[in-house]
Amino acid sequence: MFPNCSLGHCHIIIAVVLWSICVDSRKIRGISLSYKRFYRERKSFLCIDGSKMIPFDQVNDDYCDCVDGSDEPGTAACPNGRFYCTNLGYRSHYIPSSRVNDGICDCCDASDEYRSQTPCQNTCRNLGQRERAEVEGQMRVLGEGLRLKQQLIEEGVLTWREKQAQLRDLQRVSDDLQTQLDDLRKEEARRKEEADALREREIGARETADNSPTSHYRPESPISVFKELDSNRDGSITVDEVQAKLSPVQDEEHALSEDEAVALLGGVHRVDLSRFEETLWTSLRTGDNVTIKGRHGVPGSLADEDPNIKAAVSAAEKAAADLKRVEDAYETVYMEIRDLREKLSIDYGSEREFLFLHNQCFQLKVHEYIYELCPFSQVTQKSASGEVVSLGKWGSWAGSPENQYCQMRYESGEPCWQGPTRNTMVMLICGTETALRSVKEPSKCQYVMELQTPVSCQPALRQRGIHSEL
Ligand code: MAN
């Protein structure tokens, strides 16, 4: 209860109250709530660094007494002082106290210009509302992003299982083909041996017969033709021997040119028996272009004459064809396994959330270039002329140890003219869609891209957002 008082007394009381409000507000200007305890009104004030004690009315008196500037939080008197903008409704922050009453509105609550000619408006409410709307928008994106991320993780788990099952199946097929290959290789060798043995035996018999004076031996096998053409018996047929022994079918008088002879030998100057069978022998067998001088007709094969040899050769050919078929199948499966293993060996994130990006590509046109990012594979730059330049191949995750999955490094792209090899850093940012959002080249041939995707949304961001909102 107020005591009764005369009008004179009342004036005095009102003046004291106003003075104390004035003094108090002068003293506490520019400090935060947590610092208020240092400025509790007493007779004297201890500089916060403890270096000096001054009378309390020297606080915020526009004269700097403390080395740490703590006696002048609300004026520009101390060069190292700092002024606290309370900014109710928005974000509080410090400004250098040199900006107090400098004619520029720094605090949104206008508290830094309390004695200036500049009419600062309190814009904290509007700023706060705008920021809260932005944060709410971000929170909505984050919420939706996290929902989509969960779906992508679940899809990733299924894809991963499918790929593992596919790998197991391929492995089984590969093992089976390997067993078949072992059998077929033996079979092919056995059949070939059989056919060769029959052929050799027949050739031997013919050569014996040929030595008899009554023989009308015609060299029909590749070996005997080879021996006939190999005049110097050195185990190979040369260009000279071809020119000496062969002539064009159309004009037997005409000698073969060196180029023609080389062509008949498959592009070389000398062939052994096996190369002979693959090259010149084939030409002689068809008899279309070239023939042995003085001989009419084409050399036949032993198989054409002997049904046993014919059967053995065709069995050997079939075995070779079967082997080739299985070898091709094995090669295909082997490559599929290798590709799949390579794909499965990539780090797709702690929950394999980035797996869905594999085999996808994203494009963005920036100025005259079309940039393309194919995650876990490569980055390219296509110019208006259609030239495609590699900006790097998949290297590794490159984020900080706390969140390594927020950056990707693509390296060893095409070398830059008078510069480094092209490299690209891809920054992953949270969004509801997966898309390439920006491409920059901050320094020559070093590119930075932003890839937006729900899988980069982090629940931690949500908590931070909510906290900043509060
Ligand atoms: C091309 C592009 C550019 C790059 C220059 C460097 O024009 O790849 O991005 O800066 O080469 O010479």
CSV table of C-alpha atoms and ligand atoms in Angstrom, one decimal:
chain,number,residue,atom,x,y,z
A,1,MET,CA,0.0,0.0,0.0
A,2,PHE,CA,1.2,3.5,-0.9
A,3,PRO,CA,1.6,5.9,2.1
A,4,ASN,CA,-0.5,9.1,2.0
A,5,CYS,CA,1.6,11.9,0.4
A,6,SER,CA,1.4,15.5,-0.4
A,7,LEU,CA,1.7,16.7,-4.0
A,8,GLY,CA,5.3,17.9,-3.4
A,9,HIS,CA,6.2,14.5,-2.0
A,10,CYS,CA,4.6,12.8,-5.0
A,11,HIS,CA,6.7,14.9,-7.5
A,12,ILE,CA,9.8,13.8,-5.7
A,13,ILE,CA,8.8,10.2,-5.7
A,14,ILE,CA,7.9,10.3,-9.5
A,15,ALA,CA,11.2,12.0,-10.4
A,16,VAL,CA,13.2,9.4,-8.4
A,17,VAL,CA,11.3,6.5,-10.1
A,18,LEU,CA,11.9,8.1,-13.6
A,19,TRP,CA,15.5,8.7,-12.8
A,20,SER,CA,16.1,5.2,-11.7
A,21,ILE,CA,14.3,3.8,-14.8
A,22,CYS,CA,16.5,6.0,-16.9
A,23,VAL,CA,19.7,5.1,-15.1
A,24,ASP,CA,18.7,1.4,-15.2
A,25,SER,CA,18.0,1.4,-18.9
A,26,ARG,CA,21.2,3.3,-19.7
A,27,LYS,CA,23.1,0.7,-17.7
A,28,ILE,CA,21.6,-2.5,-19.2
A,29,ARG,CA,21.5,-1.4,-22.8
A,30,GLY,CA,23.5,-3.6,-25.1
A,31,ILE,CA,23.8,-6.7,-22.9
A,32,SER,CA,22.2,-10.1,-23.1
A,33,LEU,CA,20.2,-11.7,-20.3
A,34,SER,CA,23.1,-14.1,-19.5
A,35,TYR,CA,25.4,-11.1,-18.9
A,36,LYS,CA,23.0,-9.2,-16.8
A,37,ARG,CA,24.5,-10.6,-13.6
A,38,PHE,CA,27.7,-8.7,-14.2
A,39,TYR,CA,25.8,-5.4,-14.4
A,40,ARG,CA,23.7,-5.8,-11.2
A,41,GLU,CA,23.5,-2.3,-9.7
A,42,ARG,CA,26.0,-1.8,-6.9
A,43,LYS,CA,28.3,1.0,-5.9
A,44,SER,CA,31.0,-0.2,-8.2
A,45,PHE,CA,31.5,-2.2,-11.4
A,46,LEU,CA,34.2,-4.8,-11.9
A,47,CYS,CA,35.3,-5.0,-15.5
A,48,ILE,CA,34.4,-8.5,-16.7
A,49,ASP,CA,38.0,-9.5,-17.3
A,50,GLY,CA,38.6,-8.6,-13.6
A,51,SER,CA,41.2,-6.0,-14.6
A,52,LYS,CA,39.6,-2.9,-13.0
A,53,MET,CA,37.0,-1.7,-10.6
A,54,ILE,CA,35.1,1.5,-11.5
A,55,PRO,CA,32.2,3.4,-10.0
A,56,PHE,CA,28.9,1.9,-11.3
A,57,ASP,CA,27.7,5.2,-12.8
A,58,GLN,CA,30.6,5.0,-15.3
A,59,VAL,CA,29.0,2.1,-17.0
A,60,ASN,CA,27.6,3.1,-20.4
A,61,ASP,CA,28.7,6.7,-19.7
A,62,ASP,CA,30.2,6.9,-23.2
A,63,TYR,CA,33.8,6.8,-21.8
A,64,CYS,CA,35.8,3.6,-22.1
A,65,ASP,CA,37.3,2.5,-18.7
A,66,CYS,CA,37.7,-1.3,-19.0
A,67,VAL,CA,40.4,-2.8,-21.3
A,68,ASP,CA,37.9,-5.5,-22.4
A,69,GLY,CA,35.2,-2.8,-23.2
A,70,SER,CA,32.8,-4.3,-20.8
A,71,ASP,CA,31.9,-1.0,-19.1
A,72,GLU,CA,30.4,0.4,-22.4
A,73,PRO,CA,28.2,-2.4,-23.8
A,74,GLY,CA,25.6,0.2,-24.9
A,75,THR,CA,27.8,2.9,-26.4
A,76,ALA,CA,30.4,3.1,-29.1
A,77,ALA,CA,33.1,4.3,-26.6
A,78,CYS,CA,35.2,1.2,-26.5
A,79,PRO,CA,36.9,0.0,-29.8
A,80,ASN,CA,36.6,-3.6,-28.8
A,81,GLY,CA,33.1,-3.4,-27.3
A,82,ARG,CA,30.1,-5.3,-28.5
A,83,PHE,CA,26.5,-4.5,-28.4
A,84,TYR,CA,23.8,-7.0,-27.9
A,85,CYS,CA,20.7,-6.7,-30.2
A,86,THR,CA,17.9,-8.4,-28.3
A,87,ASN,CA,15.7,-8.4,-31.5
A,88,LEU,CA,12.7,-9.8,-29.7
A,89,GLY,CA,10.7,-11.9,-32.2
A,90,TYR,CA,13.7,-12.6,-34.4
A,91,ARG,CA,17.3,-13.7,-33.8
A,92,SER,CA,19.4,-12.0,-31.1
A,93,HIS,CA,23.0,-11.2,-32.0
A,94,TYR,CA,26.0,-9.0,-31.2
A,95,ILE,CA,27.3,-6.2,-33.3
A,96,PRO,CA,30.6,-4.3,-32.8
A,97,SER,CA,29.7,-1.4,-30.5
A,98,SER,CA,31.3,1.0,-33.0
A,99,ARG,CA,28.1,0.6,-34.9
A,100,VAL,CA,25.9,2.0,-32.1
A,101,ASN,CA,24.3,5.3,-33.1
A,102,ASP,CA,26.3,5.4,-36.3
A,103,GLY,CA,23.2,6.2,-38.4
A,104,ILE,CA,22.8,2.7,-39.8
A,105,CYS,CA,20.1,0.3,-38.5
A,106,ASP,CA,21.9,-2.9,-37.5
A,107,CYS,CA,19.6,-4.4,-35.0
A,108,CYS,CA,16.1,-5.2,-36.3
A,109,ASP,CA,14.6,-3.9,-33.0
A,110,ALA,CA,16.4,-0.5,-33.7
A,111,SER,CA,18.0,-0.7,-30.3
A,112,ASP,CA,21.5,0.2,-31.7
A,113,GLU,CA,20.3,3.6,-32.9
A,114,TYR,CA,18.7,4.9,-29.7
A,115,ARG,CA,20.3,8.3,-29.9
A,116,SER,CA,20.7,8.8,-33.7
A,117,GLN,CA,18.9,10.9,-36.3
A,118,THR,CA,18.1,7.7,-38.3
A,119,PRO,CA,14.6,6.7,-37.8
A,120,CYS,CA,15.0,2.9,-37.5
A,121,GLN,CA,11.9,0.7,-37.6
A,122,ASN,CA,11.5,-2.4,-35.5
A,123,THR,CA,11.3,-5.0,-38.3
A,124,CYS,CA,12.0,-8.0,-36.0
A,125,ARG,CA,8.4,-9.3,-36.1
A,126,ASN,CA,8.3,-9.3,-39.9
A,127,LEU,CA,11.7,-10.9,-40.2
A,128,GLY,CA,10.7,-13.5,-37.6
A,129,GLN,CA,7.5,-14.3,-39.5
A,130,ARG,CA,9.3,-14.6,-42.8
A,131,GLU,CA,12.0,-16.8,-41.3
A,132,ARG,CA,9.4,-19.0,-39.5
A,133,ALA,CA,7.6,-19.4,-42.8
A,134,GLU,CA,10.8,-20.3,-44.5
A,135,VAL,CA,11.7,-22.8,-41.8
A,136,GLU,CA,8.2,-24.2,-41.9
A,137,GLY,CA,8.6,-24.6,-45.7
A,138,GLN,CA,11.9,-26.3,-45.2
A,139,MET,CA,10.4,-28.5,-42.5
A,140,ARG,CA,7.7,-29.6,-44.9
A,141,VAL,CA,10.3,-30.4,-47.6
A,142,LEU,CA,12.3,-32.3,-45.0
A,143,GLY,CA,9.3,-34.2,-43.8
A,144,GLU,CA,8.3,-35.2,-47.3
A,145,GLY,CA,12.0,-35.9,-48.2
A,146,LEU,CA,12.3,-38.2,-45.2
A,147,ARG,CA,9.2,-40.0,-46.2
A,148,LEU,CA,10.5,-40.5,-49.7
A,149,LYS,CA,13.9,-41.5,-48.4
A,150,GLN,CA,12.3,-44.3,-46.4
A,151,GLN,CA,10.6,-45.6,-49.6
A,152,LEU,CA,13.9,-45.4,-51.5
A,153,ILE,CA,15.7,-47.3,-48.6
A,154,GLU,CA,13.0,-50.0,-48.8
A,155,GLU,CA,13.3,-50.2,-52.5
A,156,GLY,CA,17.1,-50.3,-52.1
A,157,VAL,CA,16.8,-53.3,-49.7
A,158,LEU,CA,14.7,-55.2,-52.3
A,159,THR,CA,17.1,-54.3,-55.2
A,160,TRP,CA,20.1,-55.3,-53.1
A,161,ARG,CA,18.5,-58.7,-52.3
A,162,GLU,CA,17.6,-59.2,-56.0
A,163,LYS,CA,21.1,-58.4,-57.0
A,164,GLN,CA,22.5,-60.8,-54.5
A,165,ALA,CA,20.1,-63.6,-55.7
A,166,GLN,CA,21.1,-62.7,-59.3
A,167,LEU,CA,24.7,-63.1,-58.4
A,168,ARG,CA,24.1,-66.5,-56.8
A,169,ASP,CA,22.2,-67.7,-59.9
A,170,LEU,CA,25.0,-66.5,-62.2
A,171,GLN,CA,27.6,-68.1,-60.0
A,172,ARG,CA,25.7,-71.4,-60.3
A,173,VAL,CA,25.4,-71.1,-64.0
A,174,SER,CA,29.1,-70.3,-64.2
A,175,ASP,CA,30.0,-73.4,-62.1
A,176,ASP,CA,27.9,-75.5,-64.3
A,177,LEU,CA,29.5,-74.1,-67.5
A,178,GLN,CA,32.9,-74.6,-66.0
A,179,THR,CA,32.1,-78.3,-65.5
A,180,GLN,CA,30.8,-78.5,-69.1
A,181,LEU,CA,33.9,-76.8,-70.3
A,182,ASP,CA,36.2,-79.3,-68.6
A,183,ASP,CA,34.3,-82.2,-70.3
A,184,LEU,CA,34.1,-80.4,-73.7
A,185,ARG,CA,37.8,-79.5,-73.7
A,186,LYS,CA,38.7,-83.2,-73.2
A,187,GLU,CA,36.2,-84.3,-75.8
A,188,GLU,CA,37.4,-81.8,-78.3
A,189,ALA,CA,41.1,-82.8,-77.8
A,190,ARG,CA,40.2,-86.5,-78.0
A,191,ARG,CA,38.2,-86.0,-81.3
A,192,LYS,CA,40.9,-83.9,-82.8
A,193,GLU,CA,43.5,-86.4,-81.9
A,194,GLU,CA,41.4,-89.2,-83.5
A,195,ALA,CA,40.9,-87.3,-86.7
A,196,ASP,CA,44.6,-86.3,-86.9
A,197,ALA,CA,45.7,-89.8,-86.3
A,198,LEU,CA,43.5,-91.2,-89.1
A,199,ARG,CA,44.7,-88.5,-91.4
A,200,GLU,CA,48.3,-89.1,-90.6
A,201,ARG,CA,47.9,-92.8,-91.1
A,202,GLU,CA,46.3,-92.3,-94.5
A,203,ILE,CA,48.9,-89.8,-95.6
A,204,GLY,CA,51.6,-92.3,-94.6
A,205,ALA,CA,49.9,-95.1,-96.6
A,206,ARG,CA,49.7,-92.8,-99.6
A,207,GLU,CA,53.2,-91.7,-99.4
A,208,THR,CA,54.4,-95.3,-99.3
A,209,ALA,CA,52.2,-96.0,-102.3
A,210,ASP,CA,53.6,-92.9,-104.0
A,211,ASN,CA,57.1,-94.2,-103.9
A,212,SER,CA,56.1,-97.1,-106.1
A,213,PRO,CA,56.8,-96.5,-109.8
A,214,THR,CA,53.3,-97.3,-110.8
A,215,SER,CA,51.7,-94.7,-108.5
A,216,HIS,CA,49.5,-91.8,-109.8
A,217,TYR,CA,49.7,-90.0,-106.5
A,218,ARG,CA,47.9,-86.7,-106.3
A,219,PRO,CA,48.9,-84.5,-103.3
A,220,GLU,CA,45.5,-84.1,-101.7
A,221,SER,CA,46.2,-83.4,-98.1
A,222,PRO,CA,47.3,-80.0,-96.8
A,223,ILE,CA,50.5,-81.6,-95.5
A,224,SER,CA,51.4,-83.1,-98.9
A,225,VAL,CA,50.6,-79.8,-100.7
A,226,PHE,CA,52.6,-78.0,-98.1
A,227,LYS,CA,55.6,-80.3,-98.6
A,228,GLU,CA,55.3,-79.9,-102.3
A,229,LEU,CA,55.4,-76.1,-102.2
A,230,ASP,CA,58.1,-76.1,-99.5
A,231,SER,CA,60.9,-76.5,-102.1
A,232,ASN,CA,63.8,-76.0,-99.7
A,233,ARG,CA,62.2,-78.2,-97.1
A,234,ASP,CA,62.7,-75.6,-94.3
A,235,GLY,CA,59.2,-76.2,-92.8
A,236,SER,CA,57.8,-73.0,-94.2
A,237,ILE,CA,56.5,-71.5,-97.4
A,238,THR,CA,57.8,-68.2,-98.5
A,239,VAL,CA,56.7,-65.6,-101.0
A,240,ASP,CA,59.3,-66.8,-103.4
A,241,GLU,CA,58.1,-70.4,-103.2
A,242,VAL,CA,54.5,-69.2,-103.8
A,243,GLN,CA,55.6,-67.2,-106.9
A,244,ALA,CA,57.6,-70.1,-108.2
A,245,LYS,CA,55.0,-72.8,-107.8
A,246,LEU,CA,51.7,-71.1,-108.2
A,247,SER,CA,49.9,-69.2,-110.9
A,248,PRO,CA,46.6,-67.5,-111.4
A,249,VAL,CA,43.8,-69.9,-112.5
A,250,GLN,CA,42.9,-67.7,-115.5
A,251,ASP,CA,46.5,-67.3,-116.8
A,252,GLU,CA,48.9,-70.0,-116.0
A,253,GLU,CA,51.7,-68.3,-117.9
A,254,HIS,CA,51.4,-65.2,-115.7
A,255,ALA,CA,53.5,-65.0,-112.6
A,256,LEU,CA,52.0,-63.9,-109.3
A,257,SER,CA,53.2,-60.5,-108.0
A,258,GLU,CA,54.9,-60.3,-104.6
A,259,ASP,CA,51.8,-58.5,-103.2
A,260,GLU,CA,49.5,-61.2,-104.5
A,261,ALA,CA,51.8,-63.9,-103.0
A,262,VAL,CA,51.8,-62.0,-99.6
A,263,ALA,CA,48.1,-61.7,-99.7
A,264,LEU,CA,47.7,-65.4,-100.3
A,265,LEU,CA,49.9,-66.0,-97.2
A,266,GLY,CA,47.5,-64.0,-95.1
A,267,GLY,CA,49.6,-60.7,-95.3
A,268,VAL,CA,52.9,-62.2,-94.2
A,269,HIS,CA,56.0,-63.3,-96.1
A,270,ARG,CA,56.4,-66.8,-94.6
A,271,VAL,CA,53.9,-69.3,-93.1
A,272,ASP,CA,54.2,-72.6,-91.3
A,273,LEU,CA,51.9,-75.6,-91.8
A,274,SER,CA,49.2,-74.4,-89.5
A,275,ARG,CA,49.1,-70.8,-90.9
A,276,PHE,CA,49.2,-72.4,-94.4
A,277,GLU,CA,46.1,-74.4,-93.6
A,278,GLU,CA,44.3,-71.2,-92.6
A,279,THR,CA,45.4,-69.1,-95.6
A,280,LEU,CA,46.9,-70.5,-98.9
A,281,TRP,CA,45.4,-73.9,-98.4
A,282,THR,CA,41.9,-72.4,-98.3
A,283,SER,CA,42.5,-70.5,-101.6
A,284,LEU,CA,43.9,-73.6,-103.2
A,285,ARG,CA,40.9,-75.7,-102.0
A,286,THR,CA,38.4,-73.2,-103.6
A,287,GLY,CA,40.5,-73.1,-106.7
A,288,ASP,CA,38.9,-69.8,-107.8
A,289,ASN,CA,42.0,-67.6,-108.1
A,290,VAL,CA,45.1,-69.6,-107.8
A,291,THR,CA,46.4,-73.1,-108.7
A,292,ILE,CA,49.6,-75.1,-108.6
A,293,LYS,CA,51.4,-74.7,-111.9
A,294,GLY,CA,50.8,-77.5,-114.3
A,295,ARG,CA,48.1,-79.0,-112.1
A,296,HIS,CA,44.4,-79.0,-113.1
A,297,GLY,CA,41.6,-79.1,-110.6
A,298,VAL,CA,41.8,-78.3,-106.9
A,299,PRO,CA,43.4,-80.4,-104.3
A,300,GLY,CA,40.8,-82.5,-102.5
A,301,SER,CA,40.9,-83.4,-98.8
A,302,LEU,CA,41.4,-86.8,-97.4
A,303,ALA,CA,38.0,-86.5,-95.7
A,304,ASP,CA,36.4,-86.2,-99.1
A,305,GLU,CA,37.6,-89.6,-100.0
A,306,ASP,CA,37.6,-91.6,-96.8
A,307,PRO,CA,34.3,-91.9,-95.0
A,308,ASN,CA,36.1,-92.9,-91.7
A,309,ILE,CA,38.2,-89.8,-91.8
A,310,LYS,CA,35.2,-87.8,-92.9
A,311,ALA,CA,33.2,-89.0,-89.8
A,312,ALA,CA,36.2,-88.3,-87.5
A,313,VAL,CA,36.7,-84.8,-88.9
A,314,SER,CA,33.1,-83.9,-88.6
A,315,ALA,CA,33.0,-85.3,-85.0
A,316,ALA,CA,36.1,-83.1,-84.2
A,317,GLU,CA,34.4,-80.1,-85.8
A,318,LYS,CA,31.3,-80.6,-83.8
A,319,ALA,CA,33.2,-81.0,-80.6
A,320,ALA,CA,35.1,-77.8,-81.4
A,321,ALA,CA,31.8,-76.0,-82.1
A,322,ASP,CA,30.2,-77.2,-78.9
A,323,LEU,CA,33.3,-76.1,-77.0
A,324,LYS,CA,33.2,-72.6,-78.6
A,325,ARG,CA,29.5,-72.2,-77.8
A,326,VAL,CA,30.0,-73.0,-74.1
A,327,GLU,CA,33.2,-70.9,-74.0
A,328,ASP,CA,31.2,-67.9,-75.3
A,329,ALA,CA,28.4,-68.5,-72.8
A,330,TYR,CA,31.0,-68.8,-70.0
A,331,GLU,CA,32.6,-65.5,-71.1
A,332,THR,CA,29.2,-63.7,-71.1
A,333,VAL,CA,28.4,-65.0,-67.6
A,334,TYR,CA,31.8,-64.2,-66.4
A,335,MET,CA,31.5,-60.6,-67.5
A,336,GLU,CA,28.0,-60.3,-66.0
A,337,ILE,CA,29.3,-61.6,-62.6
A,338,ARG,CA,32.3,-59.2,-62.8
A,339,ASP,CA,29.9,-56.2,-63.5
A,340,LEU,CA,27.5,-57.2,-60.8
A,341,ARG,CA,30.3,-57.8,-58.2
A,342,GLU,CA,31.7,-54.4,-59.1
A,343,LYS,CA,28.3,-52.8,-58.7
A,344,LEU,CA,27.7,-54.5,-55.3
A,345,SER,CA,31.2,-53.5,-54.0
A,346,ILE,CA,30.3,-49.8,-54.1
A,347,ASP,CA,29.4,-48.1,-50.8
A,348,TYR,CA,25.7,-47.0,-51.3
A,349,GLY,CA,25.4,-45.4,-47.8
A,350,SER,CA,24.8,-46.8,-44.4
A,351,GLU,CA,21.3,-48.0,-45.4
A,352,ARG,CA,22.1,-48.5,-49.1
A,353,GLU,CA,19.9,-45.4,-49.6
A,354,PHE,CA,21.9,-44.3,-52.6
A,355,LEU,CA,21.6,-47.6,-54.5
A,356,PHE,CA,18.7,-46.3,-56.5
A,357,LEU,CA,21.0,-43.8,-58.2
A,358,HIS,CA,23.0,-46.5,-59.9
A,359,ASN,CA,22.3,-46.7,-63.6
A,360,GLN,CA,20.6,-43.3,-63.6
A,361,CYS,CA,21.9,-40.1,-65.2
A,362,PHE,CA,20.9,-36.5,-64.5
A,363,GLN,CA,21.4,-33.5,-66.9
A,364,LEU,CA,21.5,-29.8,-66.5
A,365,LYS,CA,22.1,-27.1,-69.2
A,366,VAL,CA,24.3,-24.3,-68.0
A,367,HIS,CA,25.3,-21.6,-70.5
A,368,GLU,CA,26.5,-23.4,-73.6
A,369,TYR,CA,27.1,-26.8,-72.0
A,370,ILE,CA,25.0,-29.7,-71.1
A,371,TYR,CA,26.3,-31.4,-68.0
A,372,GLU,CA,25.5,-35.0,-67.2
A,373,LEU,CA,26.0,-36.8,-63.9
A,374,CYS,CA,25.7,-40.6,-63.8
A,375,PRO,CA,26.2,-41.3,-60.1
A,376,PHE,CA,28.8,-44.0,-59.3
A,377,SER,CA,29.9,-43.9,-62.9
A,378,GLN,CA,31.0,-40.5,-64.5
A,379,VAL,CA,30.4,-36.9,-65.1
A,380,THR,CA,30.5,-35.3,-68.6
A,381,GLN,CA,30.3,-31.9,-70.3
A,382,LYS,CA,28.8,-31.7,-73.8
A,383,SER,CA,29.4,-28.5,-75.7
A,384,ALA,CA,27.2,-27.0,-78.4
A,385,SER,CA,29.3,-28.6,-81.1
A,386,GLY,CA,28.5,-32.1,-79.6
A,387,GLU,CA,31.9,-32.7,-78.2
A,388,VAL,CA,31.7,-34.7,-74.9
A,389,VAL,CA,34.4,-34.1,-72.3
A,390,SER,CA,34.9,-36.3,-69.2
A,391,LEU,CA,34.8,-34.3,-66.0
A,392,GLY,CA,35.8,-37.3,-63.9
A,393,LYS,CA,35.0,-40.9,-63.1
A,394,TRP,CA,33.5,-42.1,-59.9
A,395,GLY,CA,36.1,-41.9,-57.1
A,396,SER,CA,34.8,-41.9,-53.6
A,397,TRP,CA,32.6,-40.4,-51.0
A,398,ALA,CA,34.2,-37.1,-49.8
A,399,GLY,CA,32.1,-35.7,-47.0
A,400,SER,CA,33.4,-35.0,-43.5
A,401,PRO,CA,33.9,-38.0,-41.2
A,402,GLU,CA,30.5,-37.2,-39.5
A,403,ASN,CA,28.6,-37.2,-42.8
A,404,GLN,CA,30.8,-38.6,-45.5
A,405,TYR,CA,27.7,-39.2,-47.8
A,406,CYS,CA,27.1,-35.5,-48.4
A,407,GLN,CA,29.8,-35.2,-51.1
A,408,MET,CA,31.0,-37.4,-54.0
A,409,ARG,CA,34.3,-37.1,-55.8
A,410,TYR,CA,34.7,-37.8,-59.5
A,411,GLU,CA,38.3,-37.7,-60.6
A,412,SER,CA,40.8,-38.3,-63.5
A,413,GLY,CA,38.6,-36.7,-66.2
A,414,GLU,CA,40.1,-35.3,-69.4
A,415,PRO,CA,43.2,-33.2,-68.9
A,416,CYS,CA,42.6,-29.5,-69.1
A,417,TRP,CA,44.6,-27.5,-71.6
A,418,GLN,CA,47.6,-26.0,-69.7
A,419,GLY,CA,45.8,-27.0,-66.5
A,420,PRO,CA,45.0,-29.9,-64.2
A,421,THR,CA,43.0,-33.0,-64.9
A,422,ARG,CA,39.2,-32.3,-64.8
A,423,ASN,CA,37.6,-33.3,-61.5
A,424,THR,CA,34.1,-32.8,-60.1
A,425,MET,CA,32.8,-32.6,-56.6
A,426,VAL,CA,29.1,-33.3,-56.2
A,427,MET,CA,27.4,-31.9,-53.1
A,428,LEU,CA,24.2,-33.7,-52.1
A,429,ILE,CA,21.4,-31.7,-50.8
A,430,CYS,CA,18.0,-32.5,-49.3
A,431,GLY,CA,14.9,-32.1,-51.5
A,432,THR,CA,11.8,-33.9,-52.5
A,433,GLU,CA,13.0,-34.7,-56.0
A,434,THR,CA,16.3,-36.2,-57.3
A,435,ALA,CA,17.7,-33.7,-59.8
A,436,LEU,CA,20.9,-31.9,-60.7
A,437,ARG,CA,20.4,-28.3,-59.4
A,438,SER,CA,23.5,-26.4,-60.2
A,439,VAL,CA,26.9,-26.7,-61.9
A,440,LYS,CA,29.8,-24.3,-61.3
A,441,GLU,CA,33.4,-24.2,-62.3
A,442,PRO,CA,35.0,-22.2,-59.4
A,443,SER,CA,38.5,-22.8,-60.8
A,444,LYS,CA,39.6,-23.9,-64.2
A,445,CYS,CA,38.5,-27.5,-64.9
A,446,GLN,CA,37.4,-28.0,-61.3
A,447,TYR,CA,33.7,-28.4,-61.2
A,448,VAL,CA,31.1,-28.4,-58.4
A,449,MET,CA,27.6,-29.7,-58.8
A,450,GLU,CA,24.6,-29.8,-56.5
A,451,LEU,CA,22.5,-33.0,-56.7
A,452,GLN,CA,19.2,-32.7,-54.8
A,453,THR,CA,17.7,-35.9,-53.5
A,454,PRO,CA,15.4,-37.1,-50.7
A,455,VAL,CA,18.0,-39.6,-49.5
A,456,SER,CA,20.2,-36.7,-48.4
A,457,CYS,CA,17.5,-35.5,-46.0
A,458,GLN,CA,18.7,-36.0,-42.4
A,459,PRO,CA,16.4,-36.3,-39.4
A,460,ALA,CA,19.0,-34.3,-37.5
A,461,LEU,CA,18.2,-31.3,-39.8
A,462,ARG,CA,14.6,-31.6,-38.8
A,463,GLN,CA,15.5,-31.3,-35.1
A,464,ARG,CA,17.8,-28.4,-35.8
A,465,GLY,CA,15.1,-26.7,-37.8
A,466,ILE,CA,12.6,-27.1,-35.0
A,467,HIS,CA,15.0,-25.7,-32.5
A,468,SER,CA,15.9,-22.7,-34.5
A,469,GLU,CA,12.2,-22.2,-35.0
A,470,LEU,CA,11.7,-22.1,-31.2
B,1,MAN,C1,36.5,-26.3,-72.1
B,1,MAN,C2,35.5,-26.6,-71.0
B,1,MAN,C3,35.6,-25.6,-69.9
B,1,MAN,C4,37.1,-25.4,-69.4
B,1,MAN,C5,38.0,-25.2,-70.6
B,1,MAN,C6,39.4,-25.2,-70.2
B,1,MAN,O1,36.1,-25.1,-72.8
B,1,MAN,O2,35.8,-27.9,-70.5
B,1,MAN,O3,34.8,-25.9,-68.8
B,1,MAN,O4,37.2,-24.4,-68.5
B,1,MAN,O5,37.8,-26.2,-71.6
B,1,MAN,O6,40.3,-24.9,-71.3
